[in-house]
């Protein structure tokens, strides 16, 4: 049993039972080992969850970085959509990811920001847009994954539009992008506040 096997089985357990039911006891049973043997690979459950969060983001980390020929607006949209798809790929994916640190992905984040800056986006605006898009996406997916679909059949309250999760996400993402475009078009824009 190696570290990768433990992580893969832990993610399988997550998909089956959800984050609240993931435990080292259940994982040890799934692996057919005694619970203390997991501590060889992960000292605490927090360490295990951090490794699971990083592994769950592997599809996003495997995507190509932007190139100078890419349109930064289209890239920003697709990068954020890809993050959403990656979170949705796992049961409780947003909850698992929330609060985790980028770890090995910091260089990729830096290179994405550098791409935006090279495309004419002020550095502070590029940093804040990446952060805002990330947090918006996690929040959107948290809401989506918490939706059990057993809500009130009467629909939304009067005056509130009926909107599905993907449409709401796309509308919010468009607002973030429009703000970023505005910052990029302002002369001597600092993008910060």
mmCIF file of C-alpha atoms in Angstrom:
data_model
loop_
_atom_site.group_PDB
_atom_site.id
_atom_site.type_symbol
_atom_site.label_atom_id
_atom_site.label_comp_id
_atom_site.label_asym_id
_atom_site.label_seq_id
_atom_site.Cartn_x
_atom_site.Cartn_y
_atom_site.Cartn_z
ATOM 1 C CA UNK A 1 0.000 0.000 0.000
ATOM 2 C CA UNK A 2 1.477 3.322 -1.079
ATOM 3 C CA UNK A 3 0.432 6.934 -0.584
ATOM 4 C CA UNK A 4 -1.218 7.190 -4.033
ATOM 5 C CA UNK A 5 -3.342 4.102 -3.327
ATOM 6 C CA UNK A 6 -4.502 5.556 -0.024
ATOM 7 C CA UNK A 7 -5.447 8.855 -1.694
ATOM 8 C CA UNK A 8 -7.261 7.129 -4.560
ATOM 9 C CA UNK A 9 -9.248 4.967 -2.156
ATOM 10 C CA UNK A 10 -9.994 7.979 0.030
ATOM 11 C CA UNK A 11 -11.393 9.832 -2.997
ATOM 12 C CA UNK A 12 -13.466 6.773 -3.883
ATOM 13 C CA UNK A 13 -14.799 6.735 -0.336
ATOM 14 C CA UNK A 14 -15.588 10.455 -0.597
ATOM 15 C CA UNK A 15 -17.607 9.868 -3.771
ATOM 16 C CA UNK A 16 -19.534 7.036 -2.113
ATOM 17 C CA UNK A 17 -20.334 8.476 1.309
ATOM 18 C CA UNK A 18 -19.623 12.222 1.222
ATOM 19 C CA UNK A 19 -17.137 14.318 3.151
ATOM 20 C CA UNK A 20 -18.905 14.110 6.511
ATOM 21 C CA UNK A 21 -18.696 10.312 6.527
ATOM 22 C CA UNK A 22 -15.055 10.028 5.443
ATOM 23 C CA UNK A 23 -13.042 8.729 8.376
ATOM 24 C CA UNK A 24 -9.706 7.034 8.816
ATOM 25 C CA UNK A 25 -11.556 4.071 10.314
ATOM 26 C CA UNK A 26 -13.729 3.666 7.191
ATOM 27 C CA UNK A 27 -10.753 4.199 4.915
ATOM 28 C CA UNK A 28 -8.730 1.544 6.759
ATOM 29 C CA UNK A 29 -11.629 -0.894 6.408
ATOM 30 C CA UNK A 30 -11.875 -0.110 2.690
ATOM 31 C CA UNK A 31 -8.142 -0.765 2.275
ATOM 32 C CA UNK A 32 -8.250 -3.922 4.431
ATOM 33 C CA UNK A 33 -5.668 -2.581 6.879
ATOM 34 C CA UNK A 34 -5.557 -1.515 10.497
ATOM 35 C CA UNK A 35 -6.243 2.164 11.109
ATOM 36 C CA UNK A 36 -2.781 2.943 12.584
ATOM 37 C CA UNK A 37 -1.121 1.858 9.319
ATOM 38 C CA UNK A 38 -2.621 4.952 7.645
ATOM 39 C CA UNK A 39 -0.487 7.146 9.912
ATOM 40 C CA UNK A 40 2.574 5.920 8.019
ATOM 41 C CA UNK A 41 1.331 7.988 5.073
ATOM 42 C CA UNK A 42 -0.701 10.708 6.821
ATOM 43 C CA UNK A 43 -0.103 11.849 10.373
ATOM 44 C CA UNK A 44 -3.555 13.391 10.732
ATOM 45 C CA UNK A 45 -6.907 13.368 8.996
ATOM 46 C CA UNK A 46 -6.213 16.995 8.068
ATOM 47 C CA UNK A 47 -3.088 15.857 6.168
ATOM 48 C CA UNK A 48 -5.148 13.202 4.384
ATOM 49 C CA UNK A 49 -7.839 15.732 3.413
ATOM 50 C CA UNK A 50 -5.186 18.130 2.083
ATOM 51 C CA UNK A 51 -3.709 15.366 -0.088
ATOM 52 C CA UNK A 52 -7.208 14.428 -1.283
ATOM 53 C CA UNK A 53 -7.934 18.062 -2.185
ATOM 54 C CA UNK A 54 -4.717 18.301 -4.180
ATOM 55 C CA UNK A 55 -5.401 15.010 -5.983
ATOM 56 C CA UNK A 56 -8.977 16.073 -6.760
ATOM 57 C CA UNK A 57 -7.565 19.149 -8.532
ATOM 58 C CA UNK A 58 -5.246 17.048 -10.736
ATOM 59 C CA UNK A 59 -7.457 17.407 -13.854
ATOM 60 C CA UNK A 60 -7.227 21.200 -13.601
ATOM 61 C CA UNK A 61 -3.482 21.070 -12.930
ATOM 62 C CA UNK A 62 -3.003 18.902 -16.035
ATOM 63 C CA UNK A 63 -4.576 21.462 -18.361
ATOM 64 C CA UNK A 64 -2.203 23.499 -20.523
ATOM 65 C CA UNK A 65 -1.181 26.932 -19.359
ATOM 66 C CA UNK A 66 -2.216 29.911 -21.500
ATOM 67 C CA UNK A 67 -0.048 30.902 -24.426
ATOM 68 C CA UNK A 68 0.631 34.424 -25.756
ATOM 69 C CA UNK A 69 -1.681 33.658 -28.696
ATOM 70 C CA UNK A 70 -4.678 32.996 -26.414
ATOM 71 C CA UNK A 71 -7.367 35.636 -26.055
ATOM 72 C CA UNK A 72 -7.171 36.461 -22.350
ATOM 73 C CA UNK A 73 -10.933 36.963 -22.012
ATOM 74 C CA UNK A 74 -11.773 33.550 -23.477
ATOM 75 C CA UNK A 75 -8.964 31.950 -21.479
ATOM 76 C CA UNK A 76 -10.237 33.505 -18.227
ATOM 77 C CA UNK A 77 -13.740 32.163 -18.863
ATOM 78 C CA UNK A 78 -12.561 28.662 -19.781
ATOM 79 C CA UNK A 79 -10.081 28.487 -16.900
ATOM 80 C CA UNK A 80 -12.846 29.319 -14.420
ATOM 81 C CA UNK A 81 -15.297 26.901 -16.062
ATOM 82 C CA UNK A 82 -12.674 24.164 -15.917
ATOM 83 C CA UNK A 83 -12.201 24.819 -12.200
ATOM 84 C CA UNK A 84 -15.965 24.460 -11.734
ATOM 85 C CA UNK A 85 -16.064 21.181 -13.681
ATOM 86 C CA UNK A 86 -13.181 19.834 -11.597
ATOM 87 C CA UNK A 87 -14.950 20.691 -8.330
ATOM 88 C CA UNK A 88 -18.202 19.154 -9.573
ATOM 89 C CA UNK A 89 -16.434 15.940 -10.586
ATOM 90 C CA UNK A 90 -16.234 14.849 -6.942
ATOM 91 C CA UNK A 91 -18.987 14.552 -4.378
ATOM 92 C CA UNK A 92 -18.487 17.460 -1.961
ATOM 93 C CA UNK A 93 -15.634 18.644 -4.192
ATOM 94 C CA UNK A 94 -16.102 22.286 -3.223
ATOM 95 C CA UNK A 95 -16.163 21.481 0.498
ATOM 96 C CA UNK A 96 -13.023 19.384 0.135
ATOM 97 C CA UNK A 97 -11.269 22.200 -1.724
ATOM 98 C CA UNK A 98 -12.469 25.098 0.464
ATOM 99 C CA UNK A 99 -9.728 26.277 2.776
ATOM 100 C CA UNK A 100 -7.020 24.188 1.129
ATOM 101 C CA UNK A 101 -3.783 25.839 0.081
ATOM 102 C CA UNK A 102 -2.607 25.684 -3.539
ATOM 103 C CA UNK A 103 0.639 23.903 -2.624
ATOM 104 C CA UNK A 104 2.329 22.752 -5.833
ATOM 105 C CA UNK A 105 -0.034 24.895 -7.924
ATOM 106 C CA UNK A 106 1.403 28.264 -6.846
ATOM 107 C CA UNK A 107 3.740 28.364 -9.836
ATOM 108 C CA UNK A 108 0.807 27.698 -12.198
ATOM 109 C CA UNK A 109 -1.239 30.459 -10.549
ATOM 110 C CA UNK A 110 1.703 32.853 -10.880
ATOM 111 C CA UNK A 111 2.085 32.003 -14.570
ATOM 112 C CA UNK A 112 -1.633 32.539 -15.188
ATOM 113 C CA UNK A 113 -1.444 35.965 -13.560
ATOM 114 C CA UNK A 114 1.661 36.790 -15.624
ATOM 115 C CA UNK A 115 -0.303 35.859 -18.760
ATOM 116 C CA UNK A 116 -3.097 38.267 -17.818
ATOM 117 C CA UNK A 117 -0.580 41.035 -17.081
ATOM 118 C CA UNK A 118 1.224 40.436 -20.392
ATOM 119 C CA UNK A 119 -2.192 40.709 -22.068
ATOM 120 C CA UNK A 120 -2.669 44.224 -20.669
ATOM 121 C CA UNK A 121 -4.477 43.549 -17.391
ATOM 122 C CA UNK A 122 -3.064 45.525 -14.450
ATOM 123 C CA UNK A 123 -1.250 43.194 -12.058
ATOM 124 C CA UNK A 124 -3.414 43.908 -9.018
ATOM 125 C CA UNK A 125 -6.596 43.488 -11.095
ATOM 126 C CA UNK A 126 -5.288 40.172 -12.459
ATOM 127 C CA UNK A 127 -4.517 38.928 -8.938
ATOM 128 C CA UNK A 128 -7.878 40.010 -7.551
ATOM 129 C CA UNK A 129 -9.804 38.635 -10.542
ATOM 130 C CA UNK A 130 -8.184 35.215 -10.174
ATOM 131 C CA UNK A 131 -8.977 35.231 -6.446
ATOM 132 C CA UNK A 132 -12.544 36.482 -6.958
ATOM 133 C CA UNK A 133 -13.233 33.943 -9.711
ATOM 134 C CA UNK A 134 -11.856 31.147 -7.544
ATOM 135 C CA UNK A 135 -13.917 32.078 -4.505
ATOM 136 C CA UNK A 136 -17.027 32.707 -6.585
ATOM 137 C CA UNK A 137 -16.637 29.286 -8.209
ATOM 138 C CA UNK A 138 -16.163 27.480 -4.890
ATOM 139 C CA UNK A 139 -19.234 29.240 -3.481
ATOM 140 C CA UNK A 140 -21.317 28.451 -6.552
ATOM 141 C CA UNK A 141 -20.349 24.789 -6.452
ATOM 142 C CA UNK A 142 -20.988 24.638 -2.684
ATOM 143 C CA UNK A 143 -24.537 25.834 -3.353
ATOM 144 C CA UNK A 144 -24.970 23.442 -6.258
ATOM 145 C CA UNK A 145 -23.667 20.424 -4.375
ATOM 146 C CA UNK A 146 -25.805 21.283 -1.339
ATOM 147 C CA UNK A 147 -28.953 21.438 -3.485
ATOM 148 C CA UNK A 148 -30.785 18.178 -2.883
ATOM 149 C CA UNK A 149 -33.453 19.004 -5.444
ATOM 150 C CA UNK A 150 -36.207 18.533 -2.881
ATOM 151 C CA UNK A 151 -36.957 22.232 -2.510
ATOM 152 C CA UNK A 152 -40.313 23.930 -2.471
ATOM 153 C CA UNK A 153 -42.288 22.964 -5.576
ATOM 154 C CA UNK A 154 -43.879 26.434 -5.565
ATOM 155 C CA UNK A 155 -40.682 27.946 -7.015
ATOM 156 C CA UNK A 156 -38.777 31.044 -5.968
ATOM 157 C CA UNK A 157 -40.372 33.910 -4.003
ATOM 158 C CA UNK A 158 -42.263 36.563 -5.950
ATOM 159 C CA UNK A 159 -39.989 38.869 -7.895
ATOM 160 C CA UNK A 160 -37.080 36.411 -7.890
ATOM 161 C CA UNK A 161 -36.113 34.807 -11.197
ATOM 162 C CA UNK A 162 -36.003 31.052 -11.566
ATOM 163 C CA UNK A 163 -32.461 30.216 -12.598
ATOM 164 C CA UNK A 164 -30.507 26.988 -12.747
ATOM 165 C CA UNK A 165 -27.043 26.597 -11.213
ATOM 166 C CA UNK A 166 -25.120 26.722 -14.474
ATOM 167 C CA UNK A 167 -26.923 29.834 -15.707
ATOM 168 C CA UNK A 168 -26.345 31.568 -12.378
ATOM 169 C CA UNK A 169 -22.666 30.633 -12.522
ATOM 170 C CA UNK A 170 -22.302 31.922 -16.081
ATOM 171 C CA UNK A 171 -24.031 35.205 -15.201
ATOM 172 C CA UNK A 172 -21.740 35.776 -12.225
ATOM 173 C CA UNK A 173 -18.652 34.827 -14.217
ATOM 174 C CA UNK A 174 -19.648 37.310 -16.930
ATOM 175 C CA UNK A 175 -19.908 40.045 -14.301
ATOM 176 C CA UNK A 176 -16.408 39.251 -13.006
ATOM 177 C CA UNK A 177 -14.996 39.250 -16.533
ATOM 178 C CA UNK A 178 -16.758 42.513 -17.414
ATOM 179 C CA UNK A 179 -15.210 44.143 -14.346
ATOM 180 C CA UNK A 180 -11.794 42.845 -15.339
ATOM 181 C CA UNK A 181 -12.224 44.124 -18.918
ATOM 182 C CA UNK A 182 -13.169 47.525 -17.490
ATOM 183 C CA UNK A 183 -10.022 47.567 -15.329
ATOM 184 C CA UNK A 184 -7.873 46.588 -18.305
ATOM 185 C CA UNK A 185 -9.283 49.446 -20.377
ATOM 186 C CA UNK A 186 -8.747 52.153 -17.747
ATOM 187 C CA UNK A 187 -5.629 54.264 -18.304
ATOM 188 C CA UNK A 188 -3.129 53.820 -15.471
ATOM 189 C CA UNK A 189 -5.526 51.401 -13.756
ATOM 190 C CA UNK A 190 -4.178 49.894 -10.601
ATOM 191 C CA UNK A 191 -7.095 47.486 -10.330
ATOM 192 C CA UNK A 192 -6.881 47.602 -6.547
ATOM 193 C CA UNK A 193 -8.683 49.416 -3.880
#
